[in-house]
Amino acid sequence: MLRLSNIHAGYGYSEVLKGINLELNAGEIVTLLGANGSGKTTTLLTIAGVVRPQAGTITWNNAPLKATSPDEVLAHGICLSPEGRHIFPRLTVLENLLIGGYRLPASRNSAKLDRIYTYFPLLAERTKQLGGTLSGGEQQMLAIGRALMSEPKLLLLDEPSLGLAPQIVARIFEIIKAINREGIPILLVEQNAREALRIANRGYVLVTGQIVLSDTAENLLASDEVRRAYLGES
Amino acid sequence: MSLPPPDIILGGLVRGSIYGLVALGYTMVYGILGMINFAHGEIFMIGMFTCVFALGLLSTLLGTTTLINLLLATLVAMIFSAAFGYANERIAYRRLRKAHILAPLTSAIGLSIILQNFVFLTVSKDNISFPRVYSDQLNKVAFTLGGVHFNYLQFTILGTSLVLMAALFFFIHRTRLGIAMRGTAQDQLMASLVGIPVNKIIALTFVLGSSLAAVAGVMVSMYQSVAGWNSGYIWGLKAFTAAVLGGIGNIPGAVLGGLIIGLTEDITCYYFGSNWRNSVVFLILMIVLIIRPRGLLGERVADKV
Ligand SMILES: Nc1ncnc2c1ncn2[C@@H]1O[C@H](COP(=O)(O)OP(=O)(O)OP(=O)(O)O)[C@@H](O)[C@H]1O
Ligand SMILES: [Mg+2]
């Protein structure tokens, strides 16, 4: 349903992505692995319309994605939860959630909120707390909840486990899996390659702006190259 | 030294509420763009002129001089000022958003001078007078307390300012657009990622701030009976001071700062004569900022980003 063909993108004159080809099918979790600075975030930002591709095409449901700004991409149902969570620090938890469904009718809010609160009961207890005062784990839950408010048809998650305690990480991955089971495909960028490959169907490995490896999650978990470079094994 | 009499306090509050109304425009734009819109005083001045001319026109067209005309003229002034505020953002600031902070600031100073000169050269080199038929209807004694007169005009100004401030506060905290505006001020990238049309929200911020400045302009021209091409300069500067005193970027801070400056000014005049007012106002500003650089209600800079 999503296809990147020969995408080149970067910032100013520097080219970060040097011809990315990537595909994501309905119902899948696909993970994008790579070292720091390899271009994972840039890939997601390019799909989300924040970074303009210099060349190449993005296809969404068999038609070229012609959107040129993040709100146009979001209108197609593609929602990015960015690296670093970007919780609005001086909006309350509830306001952060409501703003996630900004362009949708308010009449659907209460049903969506109920669903989010069943995933994250903690958020229901803290609706009036300011986003900036939440812990890292709580902020990540809020970030995912906020993304769900946009009724995404594709969810792009950039390092949802960054800086979180192991139990929280496990919980976040469980919920990502559960969201996917409801039929939402997910493109997951992770440093935590082992956990990511465990829940993903397929994976891509990015090295300095180019895809060097692409396979099923099982095969990637078993491959020597991945074990050495991304799973910290020798 | 005795306490200042109640009419001095009321006068200070009236003046201060006007500063507060104009300060809201500075603080809202700063909150969302991180820049000082130095042309905001001129938006206030354009409101003054538009109202005075609209009143003249309405009096002849309708043949009446009721307060309904004053309401209509205020509305016209708000629309004119809002249009100028919108155009300023579009023409002079939008393209400079990613530039060094000094670029939009310099652009704003340039715009301020251009607008002053434009009015000076094409509209009026002299002060214009607010039509008395309208202000006299309000400039009546409402009651007398301890030998001092209080008039309706003062209460109208104070009341209008407070109602508008409350309305703005409600808008910003309770409506979908208001939440979008706060979100945009806090994190522009994330705002665009949740589908907020950031450019439109920024334009709306200018339109709102400019409309408030227009109402302030109408009330000042009515209160002082005159308006001039340079009226925006000192009123704008004092309102900016109020915004900084209260904590720039902070909405209640702008109101608080305005009231403090207005009161300080009138009380200083009462005790030391009007020659001292500006020195005392700015002295207080400097002292507050040295002790508390973020202003009275401002957040620490670290929290803002
Ligand atoms: N706004 C920017 N302007 C200029 N260069 C940038 C910008 N953002 C990222 N880069 C550069 O682009 C390259 C890829 O960055 P990107 O953030 O996509 O990497 P990443 O794979 O997400 O890394 P990490 O694992 O550290 O998040 C890096 O060399 C980085 O320095
Ligand atoms: Mg990254």
Tab-separated table of N, CA, C and O in Angstrom, chain B residues 32-111:
chain	number	residue	atom	x	y	z
B	32	ILE	N	3.988	32.895	19.363
B	32	ILE	CA	3.864	31.969	18.242
B	32	ILE	C	5.047	32.057	17.277
B	32	ILE	O	5.425	31.067	16.654
B	33	LEU	N	5.666	33.233	17.151
B	33	LEU	CA	6.767	33.367	16.195
B	33	LEU	C	8.110	33.683	16.860
B	33	LEU	O	9.145	33.665	16.207
B	34	GLY	N	8.087	34.013	18.140
B	34	GLY	CA	9.328	34.377	18.802
B	34	GLY	C	9.900	35.691	18.316
B	34	GLY	O	11.101	35.929	18.416
B	35	MET	N	9.054	36.551	17.751
B	35	MET	CA	9.557	37.854	17.289
B	35	MET	C	8.719	38.982	17.883
B	35	MET	O	7.578	38.791	18.296
B	36	ILE	N	9.306	40.176	17.943
B	36	ILE	CA	8.565	41.345	18.401
B	36	ILE	C	8.040	42.070	17.176
B	36	ILE	O	8.800	42.486	16.307
B	37	ASN	N	6.721	42.223	17.126
B	37	ASN	CA	6.105	42.899	15.992
B	37	ASN	C	6.095	44.399	16.248
B	37	ASN	O	5.111	44.960	16.738
B	38	PHE	N	7.201	45.062	15.899
B	38	PHE	CA	7.312	46.489	16.211
B	38	PHE	C	6.329	47.350	15.438
B	38	PHE	O	6.174	48.523	15.735
B	39	ALA	N	5.647	46.802	14.457
B	39	ALA	CA	4.645	47.582	13.721
B	39	ALA	C	3.271	47.509	14.391
B	39	ALA	O	2.300	48.053	13.882
B	40	HIS	N	3.180	46.831	15.534
B	40	HIS	CA	1.876	46.659	16.185
B	40	HIS	C	1.293	48.000	16.630
B	40	HIS	O	0.080	48.207	16.568
B	41	GLY	N	2.134	48.921	17.085
B	41	GLY	CA	1.660	50.246	17.477
B	41	GLY	C	0.977	50.962	16.312
B	41	GLY	O	0.004	51.695	16.494
B	42	GLU	N	1.473	50.733	15.109
B	42	GLU	CA	0.893	51.385	13.931
B	42	GLU	C	-0.467	50.767	13.594
B	42	GLU	O	-1.355	51.440	13.073
B	43	ILE	N	-0.635	49.498	13.911
B	43	ILE	CA	-1.935	48.849	13.718
B	43	ILE	C	-2.970	49.508	14.633
B	43	ILE	O	-4.111	49.766	14.242
B	44	PHE	N	-2.532	49.807	15.835
B	44	PHE	CA	-3.349	50.539	16.815
B	44	PHE	C	-3.717	51.919	16.246
B	44	PHE	O	-4.875	52.333	16.244
B	45	MET	N	-2.724	52.614	15.690
B	45	MET	CA	-2.942	53.953	15.135
B	45	MET	C	-3.895	53.889	13.944
B	45	MET	O	-4.772	54.749	13.792
B	46	ILE	N	-3.759	52.873	13.117
B	46	ILE	CA	-4.662	52.739	11.960
B	46	ILE	C	-6.099	52.535	12.450
B	46	ILE	O	-7.049	53.070	11.871
B	47	GLY	N	-6.247	51.822	13.566
B	47	GLY	CA	-7.577	51.669	14.169
B	47	GLY	C	-8.163	53.011	14.573
B	47	GLY	O	-9.341	53.290	14.325
B	48	MET	N	-7.334	53.869	15.176
B	48	MET	CA	-7.776	55.218	15.572
B	48	MET	C	-8.305	55.991	14.367
B	48	MET	O	-9.414	56.523	14.371
B	49	PHE	N	-7.475	56.054	13.325
B	49	PHE	CA	-7.835	56.844	12.150
B	49	PHE	C	-9.078	56.284	11.463
B	49	PHE	O	-9.974	57.037	11.078
B	50	THR	N	-9.121	54.963	11.316
B	50	THR	CA	-10.255	54.363	10.634
B	50	THR	C	-11.548	54.702	11.352
B	50	THR	O	-12.553	55.067	10.733
B	51	CYS	N	-11.525	54.618	12.673
B	51	CYS	CA	-12.734	54.884	13.439
B	51	CYS	C	-13.179	56.329	13.267
B	51	CYS	O	-14.357	56.600	13.019
B	52	VAL	N	-12.242	57.267	13.379
B	52	VAL	CA	-12.611	58.673	13.264
B	52	VAL	C	-13.215	58.961	11.887
B	52	VAL	O	-14.255	59.618	11.767
B	53	PHE	N	-12.589	58.421	10.833
B	53	PHE	CA	-13.132	58.659	9.491
B	53	PHE	C	-14.454	57.934	9.290
B	53	PHE	O	-15.382	58.477	8.678
B	54	ALA	N	-14.561	56.735	9.810
B	54	ALA	CA	-15.806	55.986	9.646
B	54	ALA	C	-16.952	56.701	10.360
B	54	ALA	O	-18.076	56.746	9.855
B	55	LEU	N	-16.647	57.307	11.508
B	55	LEU	CA	-17.689	58.038	12.238
B	55	LEU	C	-18.181	59.227	11.420
B	55	LEU	O	-19.380	59.481	11.325
B	56	GLY	N	-17.233	59.953	10.817
B	56	GLY	CA	-17.602	61.083	9.978
B	56	GLY	C	-18.518	60.635	8.846
B	56	GLY	O	-19.575	61.235	8.590
B	57	LEU	N	-18.128	59.552	8.216
B	57	LEU	CA	-18.874	59.026	7.084
B	57	LEU	C	-20.269	58.573	7.514
B	57	LEU	O	-21.276	58.894	6.868
B	58	LEU	N	-20.319	57.846	8.633
B	58	LEU	CA	-21.603	57.318	9.107
B	58	LEU	C	-22.547	58.453	9.502
B	58	LEU	O	-23.741	58.390	9.219
B	59	SER	N	-22.002	59.499	10.132
B	59	SER	CA	-22.848	60.615	10.552
B	59	SER	C	-23.530	61.235	9.343
B	59	SER	O	-24.733	61.522	9.366
B	60	THR	N	-22.769	61.449	8.258
B	60	THR	CA	-23.379	62.075	7.080
B	60	THR	C	-24.296	61.105	6.343
B	60	THR	O	-25.382	61.487	5.921
B	61	LEU	N	-23.853	59.868	6.211
B	61	LEU	CA	-24.666	58.899	5.464
B	61	LEU	C	-25.995	58.617	6.146
B	61	LEU	O	-27.052	58.611	5.517
B	62	LEU	N	-25.939	58.378	7.452
B	62	LEU	CA	-27.149	57.978	8.171
B	62	LEU	C	-27.906	59.175	8.729
B	62	LEU	O	-29.073	59.073	9.068
B	63	GLY	N	-27.207	60.303	8.839
B	63	GLY	CA	-27.847	61.486	9.399
B	63	GLY	C	-28.136	61.364	10.889
B	63	GLY	O	-28.950	62.111	11.422
B	64	THR	N	-27.514	60.409	11.542
B	64	THR	CA	-27.719	60.258	12.985
B	64	THR	C	-26.369	60.271	13.692
B	64	THR	O	-25.324	60.089	13.060
B	65	THR	N	-26.406	60.461	14.988
B	65	THR	CA	-25.159	60.409	15.759
B	65	THR	C	-25.356	59.545	17.000
B	65	THR	O	-24.956	59.909	18.093
B	66	THR	N	-25.987	58.405	16.818
B	66	THR	CA	-26.210	57.533	17.977
B	66	THR	C	-24.968	56.686	18.254
B	66	THR	O	-24.053	56.603	17.429
B	67	LEU	N	-24.997	56.054	19.396
B	67	LEU	CA	-23.857	55.215	19.766
B	67	LEU	C	-23.751	53.964	18.890
B	67	LEU	O	-22.709	53.304	18.868
B	68	ILE	N	-24.844	53.667	18.164
B	68	ILE	CA	-24.772	52.539	17.221
B	68	ILE	C	-23.712	52.824	16.158
B	68	ILE	O	-22.953	51.936	15.760
B	69	ASN	N	-23.644	54.082	15.730
B	69	ASN	CA	-22.601	54.457	14.774
B	69	ASN	C	-21.209	54.174	15.331
B	69	ASN	O	-20.316	53.734	14.615
B	70	LEU	N	-21.072	54.452	16.629
B	70	LEU	CA	-19.767	54.233	17.258
B	70	LEU	C	-19.404	52.744	17.225
B	70	LEU	O	-18.271	52.380	16.918
B	71	LEU	N	-20.400	51.906	17.484
B	71	LEU	CA	-20.161	50.458	17.426
B	71	LEU	C	-19.767	50.035	16.014
B	71	LEU	O	-18.820	49.283	15.818
B	72	LEU	N	-20.520	50.557	15.025
B	72	LEU	CA	-20.227	50.210	13.637
B	72	LEU	C	-18.818	50.669	13.261
B	72	LEU	O	-18.054	49.935	12.636
B	73	ALA	N	-18.480	51.896	13.664
B	73	ALA	CA	-17.164	52.441	13.313
B	73	ALA	C	-16.052	51.618	13.967
B	73	ALA	O	-14.993	51.399	13.375
B	74	THR	N	-16.309	51.165	15.183
B	74	THR	CA	-15.312	50.324	15.860
B	74	THR	C	-15.109	49.030	15.084
B	74	THR	O	-13.983	48.562	14.894
B	75	LEU	N	-16.223	48.484	14.601
B	75	LEU	CA	-16.155	47.249	13.822
B	75	LEU	C	-15.337	47.472	12.546
B	75	LEU	O	-14.479	46.657	12.183
B	76	VAL	N	-15.592	48.600	11.873
B	76	VAL	CA	-14.831	48.918	10.662
B	76	VAL	C	-13.345	49.046	11.003
B	76	VAL	O	-12.472	48.542	10.289
B	77	ALA	N	-13.063	49.706	12.135
B	77	ALA	CA	-11.660	49.876	12.553
B	77	ALA	C	-11.005	48.529	12.800
B	77	ALA	O	-9.857	48.296	12.404
B	78	MET	N	-11.751	47.617	13.436
B	78	MET	CA	-11.199	46.286	13.701
B	78	MET	C	-10.875	45.577	12.386
B	78	MET	O	-9.820	44.950	12.238
B	79	ILE	N	-11.786	45.691	11.426
B	79	ILE	CA	-11.573	45.013	10.136
B	79	ILE	C	-10.351	45.598	9.422
B	79	ILE	O	-9.496	44.874	8.908
B	80	PHE	N	-10.251	46.931	9.423
B	80	PHE	CA	-9.115	47.585	8.769
B	80	PHE	C	-7.796	47.182	9.423
B	80	PHE	O	-6.842	46.804	8.753
B	81	SER	N	-7.761	47.271	10.743
B	81	SER	CA	-6.517	46.931	11.447
B	81	SER	C	-6.167	45.472	11.233
B	81	SER	O	-5.001	45.131	11.028
B	82	ALA	N	-7.188	44.606	11.273
B	82	ALA	CA	-6.943	43.181	11.073
B	82	ALA	C	-6.365	42.944	9.682
B	82	ALA	O	-5.428	42.160	9.504
B	83	ALA	N	-6.903	43.664	8.685
B	83	ALA	CA	-6.403	43.503	7.321
B	83	ALA	C	-4.939	43.939	7.237
B	83	ALA	O	-4.115	43.265	6.616
B	84	PHE	N	-4.622	45.061	7.895
B	84	PHE	CA	-3.227	45.519	7.890
B	84	PHE	C	-2.326	44.524	8.628
B	84	PHE	O	-1.226	44.210	8.165
B	85	GLY	N	-2.800	44.031	9.772
B	85	GLY	CA	-2.013	43.064	10.533
B	85	GLY	C	-1.753	41.814	9.716
B	85	GLY	O	-0.628	41.299	9.664
B	86	TYR	N	-2.791	41.344	9.034
B	86	TYR	CA	-2.663	40.155	8.191
B	86	TYR	C	-1.644	40.410	7.071
B	86	TYR	O	-0.754	39.602	6.833
B	87	ALA	N	-1.796	41.571	6.422
B	87	ALA	CA	-0.892	41.896	5.312
B	87	ALA	C	0.552	42.004	5.796
B	87	ALA	O	1.477	41.538	5.134
B	88	ASN	N	0.741	42.603	6.976
B	88	ASN	CA	2.098	42.707	7.526
B	88	ASN	C	2.741	41.340	7.629
B	88	ASN	O	3.895	41.144	7.244
B	89	GLU	N	1.988	40.396	8.175
B	89	GLU	CA	2.545	39.050	8.377
B	89	GLU	C	2.875	38.429	7.031
B	89	GLU	O	3.962	37.904	6.819
B	90	ARG	N	1.920	38.512	6.122
B	90	ARG	CA	2.089	37.915	4.795
B	90	ARG	C	3.311	38.485	4.066
B	90	ARG	O	4.134	37.782	3.525
B	91	ILE	N	3.375	39.845	4.065
B	91	ILE	CA	4.377	40.503	3.228
B	91	ILE	C	5.736	40.589	3.925
B	91	ILE	O	6.767	40.255	3.348
B	92	ALA	N	5.711	41.014	5.188
B	92	ALA	CA	6.992	41.380	5.800
B	92	ALA	C	7.611	40.307	6.690
B	92	ALA	O	8.803	40.360	6.965
B	93	TYR	N	6.808	39.343	7.176
B	93	TYR	CA	7.377	38.403	8.147
B	93	TYR	C	7.439	36.961	7.660
B	93	TYR	O	8.346	36.228	8.013
B	94	ARG	N	6.447	36.517	6.874
B	94	ARG	CA	6.340	35.085	6.601
B	94	ARG	C	7.594	34.524	5.961
B	94	ARG	O	8.095	33.486	6.341
B	95	ARG	N	8.113	35.232	4.974
B	95	ARG	CA	9.293	34.729	4.278
B	95	ARG	C	10.539	34.738	5.151
B	95	ARG	O	11.532	34.117	4.833
B	96	LEU	N	10.479	35.501	6.236
B	96	LEU	CA	11.671	35.622	7.089
B	96	LEU	C	11.620	34.695	8.289
B	96	LEU	O	12.458	34.762	9.179
B	97	ARG	N	10.615	33.798	8.317
B	97	ARG	CA	10.414	32.971	9.495
B	97	ARG	C	11.628	32.115	9.821
B	97	ARG	O	11.943	31.895	10.973
B	98	LYS	N	12.299	31.633	8.794
B	98	LYS	CA	13.440	30.751	9.055
B	98	LYS	C	14.758	31.535	9.085
B	98	LYS	O	15.814	30.963	9.326
B	99	ALA	N	14.677	32.837	8.839
B	99	ALA	CA	15.899	33.645	8.816
B	99	ALA	C	16.348	33.955	10.243
B	99	ALA	O	15.655	33.659	11.210
B	100	HIS	N	17.502	34.565	10.362
B	100	HIS	CA	17.995	35.004	11.672
B	100	HIS	C	16.976	35.945	12.301
B	100	HIS	O	16.334	36.734	11.599
B	101	ILE	N	16.846	35.878	13.617
B	101	ILE	CA	15.814	36.636	14.325
B	101	ILE	C	15.871	38.139	14.041
B	101	ILE	O	14.867	38.839	14.064
B	102	LEU	N	17.070	38.660	13.751
B	102	LEU	CA	17.180	40.107	13.493
B	102	LEU	C	16.503	40.506	12.187
B	102	LEU	O	16.123	41.662	12.017
B	103	ALA	N	16.338	39.568	11.257
B	103	ALA	CA	15.732	39.904	9.965
B	103	ALA	C	14.255	40.306	10.113
B	103	ALA	O	13.888	41.413	9.709
B	104	PRO	N	13.390	39.465	10.720
B	104	PRO	CA	12.000	39.906	10.876
B	104	PRO	C	11.877	41.124	11.793
B	104	PRO	O	10.989	41.965	11.603
B	105	LEU	N	12.776	41.232	12.765
B	105	LEU	CA	12.743	42.370	13.681
B	105	LEU	C	13.011	43.671	12.929
B	105	LEU	O	12.319	44.673	13.101
B	106	THR	N	14.007	43.640	12.082
B	106	THR	CA	14.344	44.822	11.285
B	106	THR	C	13.217	45.123	10.305
B	106	THR	O	12.841	46.272	10.102
B	107	SER	N	12.660	44.068	9.737
B	107	SER	CA	11.548	44.241	8.825
B	107	SER	C	10.383	44.927	9.548
B	107	SER	O	9.718	45.815	8.999
B	108	ALA	N	10.146	44.539	10.803
B	108	ALA	CA	9.057	45.119	11.579
B	108	ALA	C	9.304	46.598	11.857
B	108	ALA	O	8.388	47.428	11.755
B	109	ILE	N	10.549	46.949	12.196
B	109	ILE	CA	10.866	48.360	12.458
B	109	ILE	C	10.662	49.171	11.175
B	109	ILE	O	10.069	50.248	11.191
B	110	GLY	N	11.115	48.603	10.052
B	110	GLY	CA	10.931	49.282	8.769
B	110	GLY	C	9.463	49.501	8.468
B	110	GLY	O	9.038	50.594	8.088
B	111	LEU	N	8.682	48.482	8.694
B	111	LEU	CA	7.252	48.549	8.424
B	111	LEU	C	6.588	49.616	9.288
B	111	LEU	O	5.733	50.386	8.828
